[in-house]
mmCIF file of C-alpha atoms in Angstrom:
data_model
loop_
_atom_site.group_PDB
_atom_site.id
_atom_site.type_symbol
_atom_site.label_atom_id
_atom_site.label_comp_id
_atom_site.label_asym_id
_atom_site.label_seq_id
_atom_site.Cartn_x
_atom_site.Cartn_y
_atom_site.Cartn_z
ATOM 1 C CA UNK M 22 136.645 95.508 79.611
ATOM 2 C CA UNK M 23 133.711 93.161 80.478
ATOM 3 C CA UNK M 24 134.434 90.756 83.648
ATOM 4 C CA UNK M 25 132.217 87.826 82.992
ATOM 5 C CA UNK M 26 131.353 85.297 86.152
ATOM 6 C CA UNK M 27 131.397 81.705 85.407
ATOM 7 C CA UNK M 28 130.875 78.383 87.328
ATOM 8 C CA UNK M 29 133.454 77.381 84.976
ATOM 9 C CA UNK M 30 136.628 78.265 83.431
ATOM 10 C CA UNK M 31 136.291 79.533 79.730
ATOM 11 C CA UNK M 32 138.821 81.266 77.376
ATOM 12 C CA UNK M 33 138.071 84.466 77.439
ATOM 13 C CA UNK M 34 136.431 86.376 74.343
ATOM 14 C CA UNK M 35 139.234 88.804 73.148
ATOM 15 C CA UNK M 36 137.755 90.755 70.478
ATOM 16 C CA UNK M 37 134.639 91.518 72.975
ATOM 17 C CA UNK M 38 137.160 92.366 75.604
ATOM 18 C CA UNK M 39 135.557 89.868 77.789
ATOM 19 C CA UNK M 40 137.431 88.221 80.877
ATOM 20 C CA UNK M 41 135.812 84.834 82.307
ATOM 21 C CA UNK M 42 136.345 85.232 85.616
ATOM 22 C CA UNK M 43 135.417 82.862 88.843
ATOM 23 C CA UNK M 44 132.188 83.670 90.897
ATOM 24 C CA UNK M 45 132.150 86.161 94.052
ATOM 25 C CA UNK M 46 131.591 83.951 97.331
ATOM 26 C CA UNK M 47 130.781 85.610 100.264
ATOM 27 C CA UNK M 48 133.287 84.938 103.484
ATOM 28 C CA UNK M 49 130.488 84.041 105.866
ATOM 29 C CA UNK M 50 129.904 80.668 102.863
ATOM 30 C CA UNK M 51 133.676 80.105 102.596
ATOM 31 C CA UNK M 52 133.903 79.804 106.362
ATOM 32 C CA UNK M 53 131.147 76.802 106.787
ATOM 33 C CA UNK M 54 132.149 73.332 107.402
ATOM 34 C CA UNK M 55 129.708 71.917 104.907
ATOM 35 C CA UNK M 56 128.190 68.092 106.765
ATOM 36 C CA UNK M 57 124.803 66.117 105.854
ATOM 37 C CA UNK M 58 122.624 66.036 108.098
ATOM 38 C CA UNK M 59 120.128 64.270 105.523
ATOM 39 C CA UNK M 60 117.477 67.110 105.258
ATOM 40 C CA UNK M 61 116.820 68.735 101.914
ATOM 41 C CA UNK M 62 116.996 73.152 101.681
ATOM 42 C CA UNK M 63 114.338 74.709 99.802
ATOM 43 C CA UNK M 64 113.861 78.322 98.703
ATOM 44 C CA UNK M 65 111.638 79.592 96.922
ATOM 45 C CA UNK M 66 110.319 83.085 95.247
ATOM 46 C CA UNK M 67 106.913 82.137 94.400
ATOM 47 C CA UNK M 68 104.751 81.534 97.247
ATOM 48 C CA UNK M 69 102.804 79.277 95.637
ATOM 49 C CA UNK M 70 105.607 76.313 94.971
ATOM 50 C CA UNK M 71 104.787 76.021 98.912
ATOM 51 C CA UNK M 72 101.707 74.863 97.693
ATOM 52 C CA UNK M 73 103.662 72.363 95.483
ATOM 53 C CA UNK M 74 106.033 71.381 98.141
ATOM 54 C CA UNK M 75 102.881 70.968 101.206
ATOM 55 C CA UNK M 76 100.977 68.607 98.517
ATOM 56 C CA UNK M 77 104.534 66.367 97.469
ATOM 57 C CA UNK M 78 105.434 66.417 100.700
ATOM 58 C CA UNK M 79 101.743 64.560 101.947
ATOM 59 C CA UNK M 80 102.937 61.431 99.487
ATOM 60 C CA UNK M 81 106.967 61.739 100.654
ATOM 61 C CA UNK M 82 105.828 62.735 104.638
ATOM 62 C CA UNK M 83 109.776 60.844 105.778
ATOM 63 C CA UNK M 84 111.480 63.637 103.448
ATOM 64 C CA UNK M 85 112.747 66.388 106.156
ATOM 65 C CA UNK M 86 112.794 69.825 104.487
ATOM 66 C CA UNK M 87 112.852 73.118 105.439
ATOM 67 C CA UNK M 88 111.858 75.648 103.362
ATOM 68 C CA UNK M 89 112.808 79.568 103.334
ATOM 69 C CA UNK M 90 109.950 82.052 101.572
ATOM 70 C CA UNK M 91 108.695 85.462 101.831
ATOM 71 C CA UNK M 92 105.193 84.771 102.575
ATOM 72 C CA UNK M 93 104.354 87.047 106.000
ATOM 73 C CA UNK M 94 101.021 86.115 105.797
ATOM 74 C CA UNK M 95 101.626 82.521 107.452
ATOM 75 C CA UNK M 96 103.767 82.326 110.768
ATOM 76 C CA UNK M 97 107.568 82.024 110.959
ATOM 77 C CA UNK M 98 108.101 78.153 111.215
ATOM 78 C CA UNK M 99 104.815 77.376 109.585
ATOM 79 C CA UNK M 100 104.455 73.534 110.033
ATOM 80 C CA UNK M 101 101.454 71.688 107.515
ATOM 81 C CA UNK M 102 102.859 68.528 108.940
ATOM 82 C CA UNK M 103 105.753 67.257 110.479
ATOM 83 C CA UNK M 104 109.367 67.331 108.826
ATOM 84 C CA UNK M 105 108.050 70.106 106.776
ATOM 85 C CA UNK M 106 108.915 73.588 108.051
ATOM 86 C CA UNK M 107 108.439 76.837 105.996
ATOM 87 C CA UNK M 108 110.589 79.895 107.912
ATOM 88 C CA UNK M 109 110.616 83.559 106.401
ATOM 89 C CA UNK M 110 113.838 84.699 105.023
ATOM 90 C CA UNK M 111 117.037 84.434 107.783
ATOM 91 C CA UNK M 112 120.413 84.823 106.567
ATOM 92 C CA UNK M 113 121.926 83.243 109.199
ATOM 93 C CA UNK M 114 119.306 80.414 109.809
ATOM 94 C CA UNK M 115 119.591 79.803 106.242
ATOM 95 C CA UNK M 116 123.013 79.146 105.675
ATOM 96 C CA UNK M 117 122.929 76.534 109.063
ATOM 97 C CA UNK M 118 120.794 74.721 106.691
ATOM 98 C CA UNK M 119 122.632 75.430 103.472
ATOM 99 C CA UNK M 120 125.557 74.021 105.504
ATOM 100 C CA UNK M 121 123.640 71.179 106.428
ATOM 101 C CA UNK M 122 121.551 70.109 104.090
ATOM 102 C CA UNK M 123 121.893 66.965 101.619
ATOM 103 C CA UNK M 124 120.372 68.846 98.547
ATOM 104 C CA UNK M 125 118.971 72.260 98.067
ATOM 105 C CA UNK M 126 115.778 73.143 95.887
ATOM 106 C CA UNK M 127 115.861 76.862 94.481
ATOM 107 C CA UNK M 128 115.381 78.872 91.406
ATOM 108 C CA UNK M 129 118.404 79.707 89.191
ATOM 109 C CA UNK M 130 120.088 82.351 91.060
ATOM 110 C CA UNK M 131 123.525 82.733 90.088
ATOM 111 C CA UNK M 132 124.945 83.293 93.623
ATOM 112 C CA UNK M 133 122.732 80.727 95.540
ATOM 113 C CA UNK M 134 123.929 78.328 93.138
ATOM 114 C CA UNK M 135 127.720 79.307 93.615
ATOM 115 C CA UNK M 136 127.175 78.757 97.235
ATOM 116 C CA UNK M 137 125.504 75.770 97.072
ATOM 117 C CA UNK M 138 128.841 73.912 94.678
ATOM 118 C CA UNK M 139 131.057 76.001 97.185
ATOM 119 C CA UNK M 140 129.535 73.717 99.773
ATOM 120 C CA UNK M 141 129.133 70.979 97.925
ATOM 121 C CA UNK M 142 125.378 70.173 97.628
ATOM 122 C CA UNK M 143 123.469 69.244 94.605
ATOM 123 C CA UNK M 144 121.172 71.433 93.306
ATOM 124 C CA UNK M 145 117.781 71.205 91.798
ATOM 125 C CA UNK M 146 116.946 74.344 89.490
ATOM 126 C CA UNK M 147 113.314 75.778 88.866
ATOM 127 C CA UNK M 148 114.118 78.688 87.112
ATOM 128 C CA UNK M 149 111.563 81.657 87.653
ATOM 129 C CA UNK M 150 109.168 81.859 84.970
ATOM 130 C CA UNK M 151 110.214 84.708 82.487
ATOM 131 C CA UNK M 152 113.431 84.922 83.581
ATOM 132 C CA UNK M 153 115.769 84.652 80.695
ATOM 133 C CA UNK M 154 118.709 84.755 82.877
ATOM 134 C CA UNK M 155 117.730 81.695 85.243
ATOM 135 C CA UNK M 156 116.988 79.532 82.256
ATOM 136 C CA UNK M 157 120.650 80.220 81.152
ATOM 137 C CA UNK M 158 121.981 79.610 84.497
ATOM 138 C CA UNK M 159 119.859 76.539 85.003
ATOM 139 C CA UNK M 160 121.572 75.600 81.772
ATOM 140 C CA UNK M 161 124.877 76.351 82.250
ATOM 141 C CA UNK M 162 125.025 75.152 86.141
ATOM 142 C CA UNK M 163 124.208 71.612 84.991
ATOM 143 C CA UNK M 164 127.156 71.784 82.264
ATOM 144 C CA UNK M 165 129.117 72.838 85.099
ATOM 145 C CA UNK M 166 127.567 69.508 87.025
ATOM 146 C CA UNK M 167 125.597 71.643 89.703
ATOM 147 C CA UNK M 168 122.917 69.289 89.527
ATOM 148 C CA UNK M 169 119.368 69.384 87.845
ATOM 149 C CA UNK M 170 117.052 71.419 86.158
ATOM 150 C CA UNK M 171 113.216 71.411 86.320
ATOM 151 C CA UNK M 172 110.005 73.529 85.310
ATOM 152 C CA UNK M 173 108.062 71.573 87.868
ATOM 153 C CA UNK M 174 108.492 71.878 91.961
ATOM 154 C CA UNK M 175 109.383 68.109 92.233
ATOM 155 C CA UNK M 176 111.824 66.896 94.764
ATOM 156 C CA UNK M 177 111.920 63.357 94.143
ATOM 157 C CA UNK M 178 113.800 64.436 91.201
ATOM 158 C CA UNK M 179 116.819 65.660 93.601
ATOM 159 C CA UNK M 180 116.253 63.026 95.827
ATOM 160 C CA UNK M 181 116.788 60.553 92.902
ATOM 161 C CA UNK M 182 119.897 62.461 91.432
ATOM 162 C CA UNK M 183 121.466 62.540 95.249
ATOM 163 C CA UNK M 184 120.866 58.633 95.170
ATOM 164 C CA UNK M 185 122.990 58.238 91.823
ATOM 165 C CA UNK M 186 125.308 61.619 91.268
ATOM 166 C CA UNK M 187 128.906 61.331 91.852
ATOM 167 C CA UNK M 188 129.432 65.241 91.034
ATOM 168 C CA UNK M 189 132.263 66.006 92.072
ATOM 169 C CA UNK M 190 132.843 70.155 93.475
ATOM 170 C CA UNK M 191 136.278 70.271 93.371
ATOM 171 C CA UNK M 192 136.700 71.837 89.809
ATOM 172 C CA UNK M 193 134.387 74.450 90.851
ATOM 173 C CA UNK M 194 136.252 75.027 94.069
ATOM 174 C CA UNK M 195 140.002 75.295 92.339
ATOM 175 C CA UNK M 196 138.413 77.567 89.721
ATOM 176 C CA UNK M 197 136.971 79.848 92.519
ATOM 177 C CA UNK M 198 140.532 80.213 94.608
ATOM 178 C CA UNK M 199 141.844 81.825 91.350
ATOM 179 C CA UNK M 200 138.903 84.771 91.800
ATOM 180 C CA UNK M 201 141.560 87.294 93.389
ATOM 181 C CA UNK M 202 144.354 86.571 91.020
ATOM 182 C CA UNK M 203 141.910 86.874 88.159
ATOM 183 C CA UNK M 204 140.167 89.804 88.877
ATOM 184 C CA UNK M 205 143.675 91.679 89.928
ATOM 185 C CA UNK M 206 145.256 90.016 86.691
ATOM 186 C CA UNK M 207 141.886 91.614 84.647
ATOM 187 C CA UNK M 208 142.739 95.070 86.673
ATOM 188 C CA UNK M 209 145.847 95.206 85.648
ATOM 189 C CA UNK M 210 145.630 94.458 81.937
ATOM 190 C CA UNK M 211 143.172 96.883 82.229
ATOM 191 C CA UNK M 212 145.599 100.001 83.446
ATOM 192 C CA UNK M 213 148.179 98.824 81.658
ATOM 193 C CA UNK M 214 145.964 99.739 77.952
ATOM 194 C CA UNK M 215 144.960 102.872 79.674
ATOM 195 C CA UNK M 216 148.536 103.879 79.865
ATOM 196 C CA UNK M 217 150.186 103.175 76.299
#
């Protein structure tokens, strides 16, 4: 039996024994109150889209952003210029802005992107370069209306799609209430083949 996460529901694939089930949120994201507080979240893998994000954000200086990296060789709340603030990685920091935040800028991590539709932000992709996986979750997240995909680190294309989208989350949020009954429904199909 294969248990295959989705953003979406799907029929399942019977003759691959493959269940489409709903994504895994942590409690500590299903316990935010999500507001807008009109700043945009960025992560990022590759240090050098800060590089791409310091030189936008010179031309787009009233954007607010703060951006999460794992670059150790600049200091924690690195500030080129004001409204732009890089912070290493934070858990807890990060998901104050997560809940926060009126878009959020990442690659095309599967459960980054579940949190962000949990909460109800749209999403600019960049999936990491020779990732196969990231350019079909890129894909699939905007079929699931997530938001956007891009090659290039450009946020005036989220700010543009936050102007006009109308996405609405709560399609992905009634599919992900169903993950316990799914997965215990999957379980149990499961043991019950096992046994005849």
């Amino acid at each position: 039996l294969i248990l295959a996460l989705s953003f979406r529901q799907e029929e399942d694939v019977k003759k691959d024994k493959m269940v489409v089930v709903p994504p895994l949120i942590r409690k500590e994201v299903k316990t935010q109150i999500p507001e807008n507080h009109g700043h945009i979240l960025a992560y990022m893998v590759n240090s050098g889209y800060g590089e791409d994000l310091i030189e936008w954000h010179k031309h787009n200086s009233e954007t607010k952003i703060f951006a999460f990296w794992d670059n150790k060789k600049v200091e924690n709340g690195f500030q080129p210029h004001p409204n732009l603030t890089f912070f290493h990685l934070n858990d807890k920091l990060f998901m104050e802005y997560m809940r926060t935040c009126a878009g959020y800028i990442s690659s095309a991590g599967f459960e980054s992107i579940c949190e962000a539709m949990y909460l109800k932000k749209p999403i600019l992709m960049i999936p990491t370069r020779n990732h196969f996986e990231q350019q079909c979750n890129a894909i699939d997240a905007v079929n699931s209306n997530a938001g956007i995909t891009s090659n290039e680190y450009n946020p005036s294309l989220l700010l543009e799609y936050i102007k006009n989208q109308k996405t609405d989350y709560q399609e992905f949020i009634k599919w992900e209430s169903q993950t316990e009954a799914k997965f215990i429904s999957a379980l149990n199909s499961l043991f019950k083949r096992k046994n005849e």
